[in-house]
mmCIF file of C-alpha atoms and ligand atoms in Angstrom:
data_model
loop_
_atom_site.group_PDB
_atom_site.id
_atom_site.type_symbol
_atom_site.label_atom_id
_atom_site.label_comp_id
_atom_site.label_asym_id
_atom_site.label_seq_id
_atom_site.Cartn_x
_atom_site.Cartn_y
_atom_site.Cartn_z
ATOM 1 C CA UNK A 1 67.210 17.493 94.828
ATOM 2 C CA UNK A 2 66.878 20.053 91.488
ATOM 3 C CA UNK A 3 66.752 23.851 93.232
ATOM 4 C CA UNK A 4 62.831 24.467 93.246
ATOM 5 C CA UNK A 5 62.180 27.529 91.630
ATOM 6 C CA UNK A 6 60.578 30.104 94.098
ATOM 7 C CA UNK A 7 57.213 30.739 92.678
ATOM 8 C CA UNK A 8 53.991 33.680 93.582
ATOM 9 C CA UNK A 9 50.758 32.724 91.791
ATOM 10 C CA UNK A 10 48.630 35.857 91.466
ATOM 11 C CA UNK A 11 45.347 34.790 90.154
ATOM 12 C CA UNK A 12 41.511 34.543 90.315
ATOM 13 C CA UNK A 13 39.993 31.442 90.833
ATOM 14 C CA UNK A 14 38.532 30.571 88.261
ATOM 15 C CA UNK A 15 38.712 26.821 86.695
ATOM 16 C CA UNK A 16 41.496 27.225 85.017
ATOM 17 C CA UNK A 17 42.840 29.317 87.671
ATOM 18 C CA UNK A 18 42.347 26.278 90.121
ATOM 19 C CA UNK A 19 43.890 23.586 87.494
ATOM 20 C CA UNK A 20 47.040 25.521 87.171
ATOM 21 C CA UNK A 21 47.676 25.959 90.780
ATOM 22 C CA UNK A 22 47.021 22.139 91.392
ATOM 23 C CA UNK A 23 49.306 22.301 88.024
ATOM 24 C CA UNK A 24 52.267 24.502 89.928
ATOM 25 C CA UNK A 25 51.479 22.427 93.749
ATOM 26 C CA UNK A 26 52.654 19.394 91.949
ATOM 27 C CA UNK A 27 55.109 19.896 90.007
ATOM 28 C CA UNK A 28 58.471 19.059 91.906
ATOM 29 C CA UNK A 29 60.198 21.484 90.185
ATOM 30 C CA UNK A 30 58.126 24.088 92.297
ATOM 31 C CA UNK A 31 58.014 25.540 95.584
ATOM 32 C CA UNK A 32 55.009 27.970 95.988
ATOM 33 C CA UNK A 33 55.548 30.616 98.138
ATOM 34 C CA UNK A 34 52.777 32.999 97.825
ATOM 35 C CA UNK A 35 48.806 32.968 96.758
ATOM 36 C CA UNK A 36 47.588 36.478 95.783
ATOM 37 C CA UNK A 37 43.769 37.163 94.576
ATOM 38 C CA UNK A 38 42.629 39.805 92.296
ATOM 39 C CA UNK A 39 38.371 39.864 90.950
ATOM 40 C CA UNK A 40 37.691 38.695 87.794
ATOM 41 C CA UNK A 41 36.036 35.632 87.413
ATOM 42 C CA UNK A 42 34.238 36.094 90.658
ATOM 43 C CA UNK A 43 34.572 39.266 92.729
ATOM 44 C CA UNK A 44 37.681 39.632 95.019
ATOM 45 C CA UNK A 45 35.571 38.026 98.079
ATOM 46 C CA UNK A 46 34.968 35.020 95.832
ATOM 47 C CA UNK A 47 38.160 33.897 94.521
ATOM 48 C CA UNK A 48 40.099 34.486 97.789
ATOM 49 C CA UNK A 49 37.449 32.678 99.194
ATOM 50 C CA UNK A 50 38.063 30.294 96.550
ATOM 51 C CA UNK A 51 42.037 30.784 97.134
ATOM 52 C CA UNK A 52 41.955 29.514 100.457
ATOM 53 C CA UNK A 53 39.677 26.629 100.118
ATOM 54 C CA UNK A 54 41.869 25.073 97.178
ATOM 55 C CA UNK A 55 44.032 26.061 99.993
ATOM 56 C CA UNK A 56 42.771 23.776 102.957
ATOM 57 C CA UNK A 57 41.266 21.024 100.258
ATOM 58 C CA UNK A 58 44.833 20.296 98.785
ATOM 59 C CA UNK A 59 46.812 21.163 101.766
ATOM 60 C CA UNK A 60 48.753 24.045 99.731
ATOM 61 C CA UNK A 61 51.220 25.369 102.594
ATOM 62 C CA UNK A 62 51.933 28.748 100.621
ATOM 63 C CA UNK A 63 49.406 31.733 102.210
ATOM 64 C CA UNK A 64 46.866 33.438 100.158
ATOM 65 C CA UNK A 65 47.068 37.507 100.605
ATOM 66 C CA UNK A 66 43.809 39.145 99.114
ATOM 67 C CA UNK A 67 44.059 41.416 96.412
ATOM 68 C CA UNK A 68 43.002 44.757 95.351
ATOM 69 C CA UNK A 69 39.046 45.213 94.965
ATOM 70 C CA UNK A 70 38.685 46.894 91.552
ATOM 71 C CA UNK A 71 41.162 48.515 88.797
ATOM 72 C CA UNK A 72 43.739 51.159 88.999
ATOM 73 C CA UNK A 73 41.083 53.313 87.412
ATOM 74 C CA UNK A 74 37.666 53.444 86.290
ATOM 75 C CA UNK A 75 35.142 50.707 86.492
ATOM 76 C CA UNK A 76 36.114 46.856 85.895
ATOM 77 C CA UNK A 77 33.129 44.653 84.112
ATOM 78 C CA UNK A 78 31.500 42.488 86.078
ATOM 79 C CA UNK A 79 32.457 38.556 87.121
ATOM 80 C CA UNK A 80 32.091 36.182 83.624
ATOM 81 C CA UNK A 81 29.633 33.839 85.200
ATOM 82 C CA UNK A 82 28.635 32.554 82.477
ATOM 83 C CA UNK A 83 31.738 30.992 82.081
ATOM 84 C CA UNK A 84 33.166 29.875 85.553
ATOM 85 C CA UNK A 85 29.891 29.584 87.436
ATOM 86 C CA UNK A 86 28.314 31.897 90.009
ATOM 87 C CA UNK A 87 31.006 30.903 92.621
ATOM 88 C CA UNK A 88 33.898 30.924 89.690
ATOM 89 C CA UNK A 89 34.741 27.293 90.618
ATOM 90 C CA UNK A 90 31.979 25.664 88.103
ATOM 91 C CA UNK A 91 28.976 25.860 90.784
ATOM 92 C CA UNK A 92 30.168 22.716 92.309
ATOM 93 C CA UNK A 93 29.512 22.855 96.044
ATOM 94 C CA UNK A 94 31.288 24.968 98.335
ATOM 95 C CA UNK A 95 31.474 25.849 101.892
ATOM 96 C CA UNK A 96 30.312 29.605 102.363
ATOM 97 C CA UNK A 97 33.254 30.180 104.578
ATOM 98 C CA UNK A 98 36.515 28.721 105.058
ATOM 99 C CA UNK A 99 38.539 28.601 108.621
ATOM 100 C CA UNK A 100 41.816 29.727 107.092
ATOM 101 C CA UNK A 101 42.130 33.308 107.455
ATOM 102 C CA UNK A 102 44.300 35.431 104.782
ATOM 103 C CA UNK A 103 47.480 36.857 104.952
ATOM 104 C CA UNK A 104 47.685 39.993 107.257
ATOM 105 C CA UNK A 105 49.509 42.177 104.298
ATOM 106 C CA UNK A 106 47.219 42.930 101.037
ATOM 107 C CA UNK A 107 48.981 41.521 98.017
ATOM 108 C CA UNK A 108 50.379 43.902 96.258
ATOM 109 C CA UNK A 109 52.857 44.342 99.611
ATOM 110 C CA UNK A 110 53.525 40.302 100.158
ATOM 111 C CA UNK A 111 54.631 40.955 96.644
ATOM 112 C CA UNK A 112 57.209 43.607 97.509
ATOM 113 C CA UNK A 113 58.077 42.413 100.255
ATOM 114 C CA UNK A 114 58.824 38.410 98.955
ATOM 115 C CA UNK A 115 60.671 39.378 96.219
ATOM 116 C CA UNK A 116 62.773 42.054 98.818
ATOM 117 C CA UNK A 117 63.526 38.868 100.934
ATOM 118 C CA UNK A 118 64.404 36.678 98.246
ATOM 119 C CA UNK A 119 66.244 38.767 95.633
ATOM 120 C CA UNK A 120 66.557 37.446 92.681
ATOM 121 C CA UNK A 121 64.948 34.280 93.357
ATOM 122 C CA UNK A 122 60.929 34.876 92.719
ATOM 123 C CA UNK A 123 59.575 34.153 89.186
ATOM 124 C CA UNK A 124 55.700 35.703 89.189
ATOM 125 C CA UNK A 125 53.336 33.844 87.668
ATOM 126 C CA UNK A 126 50.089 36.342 86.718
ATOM 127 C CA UNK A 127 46.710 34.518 85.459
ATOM 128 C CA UNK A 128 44.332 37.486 86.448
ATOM 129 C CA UNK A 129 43.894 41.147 85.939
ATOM 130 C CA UNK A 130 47.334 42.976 86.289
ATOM 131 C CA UNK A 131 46.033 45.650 89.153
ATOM 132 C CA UNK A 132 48.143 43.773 92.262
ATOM 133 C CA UNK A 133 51.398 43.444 90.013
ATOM 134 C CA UNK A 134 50.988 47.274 89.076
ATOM 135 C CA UNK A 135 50.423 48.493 92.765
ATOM 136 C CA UNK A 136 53.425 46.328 93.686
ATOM 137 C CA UNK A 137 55.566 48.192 90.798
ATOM 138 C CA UNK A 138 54.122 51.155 92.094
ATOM 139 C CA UNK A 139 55.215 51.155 95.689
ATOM 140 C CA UNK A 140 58.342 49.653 95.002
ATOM 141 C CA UNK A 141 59.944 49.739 91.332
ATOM 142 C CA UNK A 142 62.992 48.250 92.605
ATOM 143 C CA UNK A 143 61.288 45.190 92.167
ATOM 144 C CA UNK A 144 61.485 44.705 88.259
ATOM 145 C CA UNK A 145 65.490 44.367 89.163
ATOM 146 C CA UNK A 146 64.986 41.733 91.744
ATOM 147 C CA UNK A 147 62.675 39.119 90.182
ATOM 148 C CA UNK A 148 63.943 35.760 88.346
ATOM 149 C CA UNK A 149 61.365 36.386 85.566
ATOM 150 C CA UNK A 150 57.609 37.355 85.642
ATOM 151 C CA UNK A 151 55.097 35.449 83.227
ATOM 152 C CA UNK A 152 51.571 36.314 82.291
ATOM 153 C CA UNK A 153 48.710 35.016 80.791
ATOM 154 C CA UNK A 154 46.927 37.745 78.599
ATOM 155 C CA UNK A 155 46.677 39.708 75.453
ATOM 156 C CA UNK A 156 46.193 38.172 72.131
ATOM 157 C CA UNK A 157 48.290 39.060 69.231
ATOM 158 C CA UNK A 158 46.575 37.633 66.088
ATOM 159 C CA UNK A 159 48.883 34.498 65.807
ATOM 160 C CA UNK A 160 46.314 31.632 64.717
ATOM 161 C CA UNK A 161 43.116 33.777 64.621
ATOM 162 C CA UNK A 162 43.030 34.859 68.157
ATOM 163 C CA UNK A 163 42.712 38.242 68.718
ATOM 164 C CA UNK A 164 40.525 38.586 71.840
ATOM 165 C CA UNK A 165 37.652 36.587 73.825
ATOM 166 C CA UNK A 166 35.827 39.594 75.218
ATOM 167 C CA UNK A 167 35.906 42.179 72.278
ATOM 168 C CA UNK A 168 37.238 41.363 68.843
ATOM 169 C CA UNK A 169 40.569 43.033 70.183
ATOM 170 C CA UNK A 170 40.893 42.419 73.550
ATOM 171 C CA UNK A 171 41.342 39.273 76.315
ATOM 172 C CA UNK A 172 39.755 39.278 79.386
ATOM 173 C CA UNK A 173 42.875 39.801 81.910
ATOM 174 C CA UNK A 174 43.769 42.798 80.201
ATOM 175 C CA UNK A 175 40.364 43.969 79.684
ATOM 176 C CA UNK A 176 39.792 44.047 83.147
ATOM 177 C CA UNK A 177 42.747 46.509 83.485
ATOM 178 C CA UNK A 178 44.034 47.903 80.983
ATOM 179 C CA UNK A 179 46.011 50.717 82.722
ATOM 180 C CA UNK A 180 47.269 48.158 85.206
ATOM 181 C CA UNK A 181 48.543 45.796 82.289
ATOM 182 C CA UNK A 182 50.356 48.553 80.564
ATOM 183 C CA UNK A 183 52.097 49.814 83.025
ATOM 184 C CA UNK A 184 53.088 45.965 83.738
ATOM 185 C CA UNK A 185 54.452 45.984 80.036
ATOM 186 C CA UNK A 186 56.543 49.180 80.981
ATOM 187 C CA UNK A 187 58.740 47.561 83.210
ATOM 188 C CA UNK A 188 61.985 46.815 82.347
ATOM 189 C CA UNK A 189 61.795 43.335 84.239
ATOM 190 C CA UNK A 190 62.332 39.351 82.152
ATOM 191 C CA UNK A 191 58.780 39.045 81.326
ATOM 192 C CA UNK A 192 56.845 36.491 79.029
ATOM 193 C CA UNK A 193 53.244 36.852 77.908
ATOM 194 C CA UNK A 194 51.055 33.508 77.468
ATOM 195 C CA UNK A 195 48.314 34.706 75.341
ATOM 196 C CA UNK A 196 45.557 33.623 73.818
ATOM 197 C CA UNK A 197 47.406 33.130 70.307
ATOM 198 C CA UNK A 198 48.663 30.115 72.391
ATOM 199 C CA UNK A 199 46.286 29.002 75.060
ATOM 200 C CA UNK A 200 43.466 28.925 72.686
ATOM 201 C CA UNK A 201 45.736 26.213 70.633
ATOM 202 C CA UNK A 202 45.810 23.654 73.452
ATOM 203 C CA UNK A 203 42.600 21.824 74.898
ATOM 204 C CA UNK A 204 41.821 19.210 77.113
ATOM 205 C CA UNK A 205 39.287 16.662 75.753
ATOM 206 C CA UNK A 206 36.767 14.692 77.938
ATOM 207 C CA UNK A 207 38.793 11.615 77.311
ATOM 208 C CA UNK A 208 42.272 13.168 78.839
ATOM 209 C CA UNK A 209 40.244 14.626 81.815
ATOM 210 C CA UNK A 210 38.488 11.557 82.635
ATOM 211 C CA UNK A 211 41.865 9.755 82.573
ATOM 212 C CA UNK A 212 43.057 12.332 85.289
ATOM 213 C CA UNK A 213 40.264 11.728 87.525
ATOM 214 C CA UNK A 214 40.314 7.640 87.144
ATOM 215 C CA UNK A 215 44.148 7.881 87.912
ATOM 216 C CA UNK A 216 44.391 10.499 90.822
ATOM 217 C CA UNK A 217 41.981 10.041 92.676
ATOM 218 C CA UNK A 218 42.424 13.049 94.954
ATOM 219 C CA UNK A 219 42.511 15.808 92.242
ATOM 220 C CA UNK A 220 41.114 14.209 89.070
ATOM 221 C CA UNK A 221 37.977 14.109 90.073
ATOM 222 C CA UNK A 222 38.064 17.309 91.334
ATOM 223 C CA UNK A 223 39.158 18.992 88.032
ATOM 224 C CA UNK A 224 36.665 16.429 86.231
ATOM 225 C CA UNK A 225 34.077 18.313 88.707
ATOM 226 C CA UNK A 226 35.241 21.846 88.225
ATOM 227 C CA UNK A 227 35.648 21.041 84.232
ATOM 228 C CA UNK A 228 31.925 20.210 83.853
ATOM 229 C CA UNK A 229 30.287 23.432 83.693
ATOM 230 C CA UNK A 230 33.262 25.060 81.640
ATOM 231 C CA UNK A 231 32.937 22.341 78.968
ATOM 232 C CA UNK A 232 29.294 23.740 78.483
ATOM 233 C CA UNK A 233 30.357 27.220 77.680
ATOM 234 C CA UNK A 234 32.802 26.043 75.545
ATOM 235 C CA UNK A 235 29.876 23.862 73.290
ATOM 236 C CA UNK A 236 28.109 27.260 73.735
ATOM 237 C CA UNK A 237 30.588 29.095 71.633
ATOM 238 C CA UNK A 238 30.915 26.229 69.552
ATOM 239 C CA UNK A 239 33.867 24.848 70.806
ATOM 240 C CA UNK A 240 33.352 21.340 70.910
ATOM 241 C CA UNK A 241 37.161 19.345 70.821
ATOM 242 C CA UNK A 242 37.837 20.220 74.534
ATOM 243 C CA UNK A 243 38.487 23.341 77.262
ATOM 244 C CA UNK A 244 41.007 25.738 76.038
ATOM 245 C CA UNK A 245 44.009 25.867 78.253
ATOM 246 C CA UNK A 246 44.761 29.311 79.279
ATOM 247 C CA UNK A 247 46.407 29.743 82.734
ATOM 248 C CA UNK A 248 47.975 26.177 82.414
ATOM 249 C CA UNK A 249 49.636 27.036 79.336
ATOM 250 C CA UNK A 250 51.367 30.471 81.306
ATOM 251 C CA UNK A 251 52.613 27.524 84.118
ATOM 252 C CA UNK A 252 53.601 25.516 81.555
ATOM 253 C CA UNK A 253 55.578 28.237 80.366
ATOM 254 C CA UNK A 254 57.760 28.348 83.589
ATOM 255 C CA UNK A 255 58.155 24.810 83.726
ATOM 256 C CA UNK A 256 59.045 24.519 80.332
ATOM 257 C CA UNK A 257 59.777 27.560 78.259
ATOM 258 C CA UNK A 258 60.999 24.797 75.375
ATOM 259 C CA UNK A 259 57.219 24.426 74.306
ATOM 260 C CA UNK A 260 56.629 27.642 72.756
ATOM 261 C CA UNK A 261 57.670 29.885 70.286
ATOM 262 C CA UNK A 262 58.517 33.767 71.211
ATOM 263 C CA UNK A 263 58.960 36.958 69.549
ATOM 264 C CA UNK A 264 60.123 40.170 71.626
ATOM 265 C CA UNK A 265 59.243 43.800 71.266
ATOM 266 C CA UNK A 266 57.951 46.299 73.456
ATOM 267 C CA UNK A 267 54.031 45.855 74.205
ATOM 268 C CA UNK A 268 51.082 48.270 74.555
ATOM 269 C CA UNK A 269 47.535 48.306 75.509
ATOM 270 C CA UNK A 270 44.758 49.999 74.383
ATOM 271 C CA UNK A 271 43.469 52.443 77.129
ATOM 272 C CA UNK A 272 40.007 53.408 75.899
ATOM 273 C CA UNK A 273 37.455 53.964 72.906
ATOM 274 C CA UNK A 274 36.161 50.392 70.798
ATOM 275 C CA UNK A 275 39.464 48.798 71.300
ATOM 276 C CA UNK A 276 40.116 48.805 74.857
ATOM 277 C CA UNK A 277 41.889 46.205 76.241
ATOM 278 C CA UNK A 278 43.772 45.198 73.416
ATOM 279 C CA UNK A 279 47.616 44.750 73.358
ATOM 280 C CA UNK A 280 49.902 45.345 70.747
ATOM 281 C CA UNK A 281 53.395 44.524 70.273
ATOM 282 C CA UNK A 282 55.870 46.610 67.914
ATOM 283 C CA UNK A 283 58.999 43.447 67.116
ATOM 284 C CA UNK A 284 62.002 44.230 67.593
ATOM 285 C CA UNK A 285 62.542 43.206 64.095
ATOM 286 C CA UNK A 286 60.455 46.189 62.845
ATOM 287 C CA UNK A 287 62.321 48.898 61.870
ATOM 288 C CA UNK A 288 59.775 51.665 62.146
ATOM 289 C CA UNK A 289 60.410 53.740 64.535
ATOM 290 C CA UNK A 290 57.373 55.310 66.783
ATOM 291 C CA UNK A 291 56.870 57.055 70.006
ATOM 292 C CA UNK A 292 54.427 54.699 71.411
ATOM 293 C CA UNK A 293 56.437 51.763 71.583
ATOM 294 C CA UNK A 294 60.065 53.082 71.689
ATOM 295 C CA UNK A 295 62.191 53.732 74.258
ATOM 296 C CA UNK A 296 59.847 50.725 76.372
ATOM 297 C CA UNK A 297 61.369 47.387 77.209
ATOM 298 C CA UNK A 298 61.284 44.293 75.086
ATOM 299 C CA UNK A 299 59.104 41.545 76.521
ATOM 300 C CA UNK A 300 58.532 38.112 75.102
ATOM 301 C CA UNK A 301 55.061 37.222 73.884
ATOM 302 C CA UNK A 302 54.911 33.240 72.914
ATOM 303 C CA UNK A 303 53.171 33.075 69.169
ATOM 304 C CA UNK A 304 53.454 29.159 69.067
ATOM 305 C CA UNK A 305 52.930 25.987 70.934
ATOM 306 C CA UNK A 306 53.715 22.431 71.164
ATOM 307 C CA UNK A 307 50.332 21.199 72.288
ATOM 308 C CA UNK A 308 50.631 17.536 72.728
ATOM 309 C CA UNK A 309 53.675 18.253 74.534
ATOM 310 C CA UNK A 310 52.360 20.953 77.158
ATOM 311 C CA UNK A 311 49.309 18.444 77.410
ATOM 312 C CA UNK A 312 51.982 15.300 78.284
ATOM 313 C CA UNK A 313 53.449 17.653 80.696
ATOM 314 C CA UNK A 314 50.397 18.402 82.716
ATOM 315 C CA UNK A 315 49.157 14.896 82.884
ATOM 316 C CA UNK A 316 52.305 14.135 83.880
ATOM 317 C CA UNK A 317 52.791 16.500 86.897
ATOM 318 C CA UNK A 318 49.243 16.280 88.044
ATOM 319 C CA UNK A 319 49.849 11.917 88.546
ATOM 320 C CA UNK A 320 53.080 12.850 90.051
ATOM 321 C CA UNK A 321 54.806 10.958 86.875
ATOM 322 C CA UNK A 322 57.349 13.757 86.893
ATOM 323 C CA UNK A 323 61.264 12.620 88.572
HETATM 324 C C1 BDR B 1 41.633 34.407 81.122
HETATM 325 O O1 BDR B 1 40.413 34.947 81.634
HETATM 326 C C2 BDR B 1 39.906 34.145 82.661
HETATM 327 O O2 BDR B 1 38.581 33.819 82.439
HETATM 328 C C3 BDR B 1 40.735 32.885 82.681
HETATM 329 O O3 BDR B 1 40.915 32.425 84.007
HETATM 330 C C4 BDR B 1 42.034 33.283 82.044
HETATM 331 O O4 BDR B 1 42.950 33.763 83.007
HETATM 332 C C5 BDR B 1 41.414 33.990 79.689
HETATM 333 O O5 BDR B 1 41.086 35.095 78.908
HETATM 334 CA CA1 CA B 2 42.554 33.501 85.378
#
């Protein structure tokens, strides 16, 4: 038996949100150990709502702690509805309440205290806003020396076009937070950020979901389900070869870090003013030296993909191909 690697999925379900934790609950190579919620694609009642019912449908033994309500300052914008649905899981059908309660500790806490019981051992794997991962770093910035590696989806860099999906400049997940995700970059912990120069290169055509929902039946059809209304906003914005595949791509990462193509430097964010939101990364192979960026720690951001690859992968771990 390989040694699993000890995984927390902080995230807000979301579609993609709920195809990469089906993506991480399958994958052998896996052991989740920790659900944490933060708003975004639905409010914070709605995706740990959502948490817990992908929870009880899939029989996901990890717990689900709730998440902080809003951003470490000032006023987050509201739930994208138009793009995951009113409930943030495509509007399919969905039980009001669920029976499994949360976690008694908020999340930014389980964090601290997981990682404080298994030093060394828990990689972070961050598909929302960055508020729980900053209040975590906040209460205990021992932390950043006791994780196996922490990787994030968010922030565009340019690579391929992509500089943003809610402004020109800026992503969504750091959007939301902004002060949250740069104080995230600040920390001198092995981090790698899946952005949308990268997750807006892979997508999932109707043909390859279909084929996961004739050939498992128990989540295929669910994702097929979930998929539908997603698909629409993608026509709507012209996108017409398939769902982009953005908090997949950050699991993906974990799984297999051979996929993509990296370049380090230190990275900031935008706090305010037109460009809010957007992050920018000074490489380590730029020698011009500035305040802003110097004295911070390198992180990886991943400026290239190989889709079919990361595609081959997924399929593979969500029919339980993988050995
Ligand atoms: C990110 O924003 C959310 O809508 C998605 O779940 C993803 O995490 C893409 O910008
Ligand atoms: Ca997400």
């Amino acid at each position: 038996m390989m040694n699993r690697k000890k995984v927390i999925f902080d995230t807000d379900p979301g579609i993609d949100d709920a195809m990469a934790l089906l993506f991480l609950h399958k994958s052998p190579q896996v052991e989740l150990v920790g659900i944490t919620t933060g708003p975004g694609n639905g409010t914070i009642d709605v995706t740990t709502r959502n948490a817990l019912y992908l929870k009880e449908r899939f029989g996901i033994s990890a717990p689900v702690a709730r998440g902080a309500a809003g951003p470490l300052a000032g006023e987050a914008p509201p739930p994208a509805a138009f793009v995951h649905g009113q409930n943030a899981l495509g509007d399919i059908p969905l039980p009001e309440r669920v029976t499994t309660p949360p976690h008694e500790l908020p999340a930014f806490r389980f964090i601290v205290e997981t990682v404080r019981r298994n030093p060394g051992e828990i990689s972070i794997v961050a598909v929302g806003r960055m508020t729980n991962l900053a209040l975590a770093l906040r209460e205990d910035p021992e932390i950043v020396g006791l994780v196996e590696q922490v990787v994030i989806m968010g922030g565009a860099f340019g690579y391929h076009g992509h500089s943003g999906n809610v402004s020109p400049v800026s992503e969504a997940n750091i959007h939301g937070d902004p002060l949250a995700a740069d104080e995230v970059f600040a920390a001198a912990w092995p981090l790698t950020v899946v952005g949308l120069d990268v997750t807006k290169q892979t997508r999932m055509s109707n043909a390859y979901l279909r084929s996961l929902a004739d050939e498992n039946p128990k989540i295929g059809p669910f994702i097929w389900e979930i998929t539908r209304f997603y698909e629409k906003f993608h026509i709507s914005r012209g996108v017409l070869d398939g769902i982009y595949v953005h908090d997949s791509s950050a699991v993906a990462f974990l799984l297999d870090p051979s996929l993509f193509v990296t370049r380090t430097g230190p990275i900031r964010v935008v706090m305010e003013g037109i460009a809010a939101g957007q992050t920018i990364q000074k490489a380590d192979s730029l020698n011009l030296p500035h305040a802003g960026w110097d004295g911070r720690p390198s992180h990886a951001i991943c400026t290239d993909v190989d889709s079919p690859r990361l595609l081959a992968l997924y399929r593979r771990v969500i029919l339980g191909e993988t050995d």
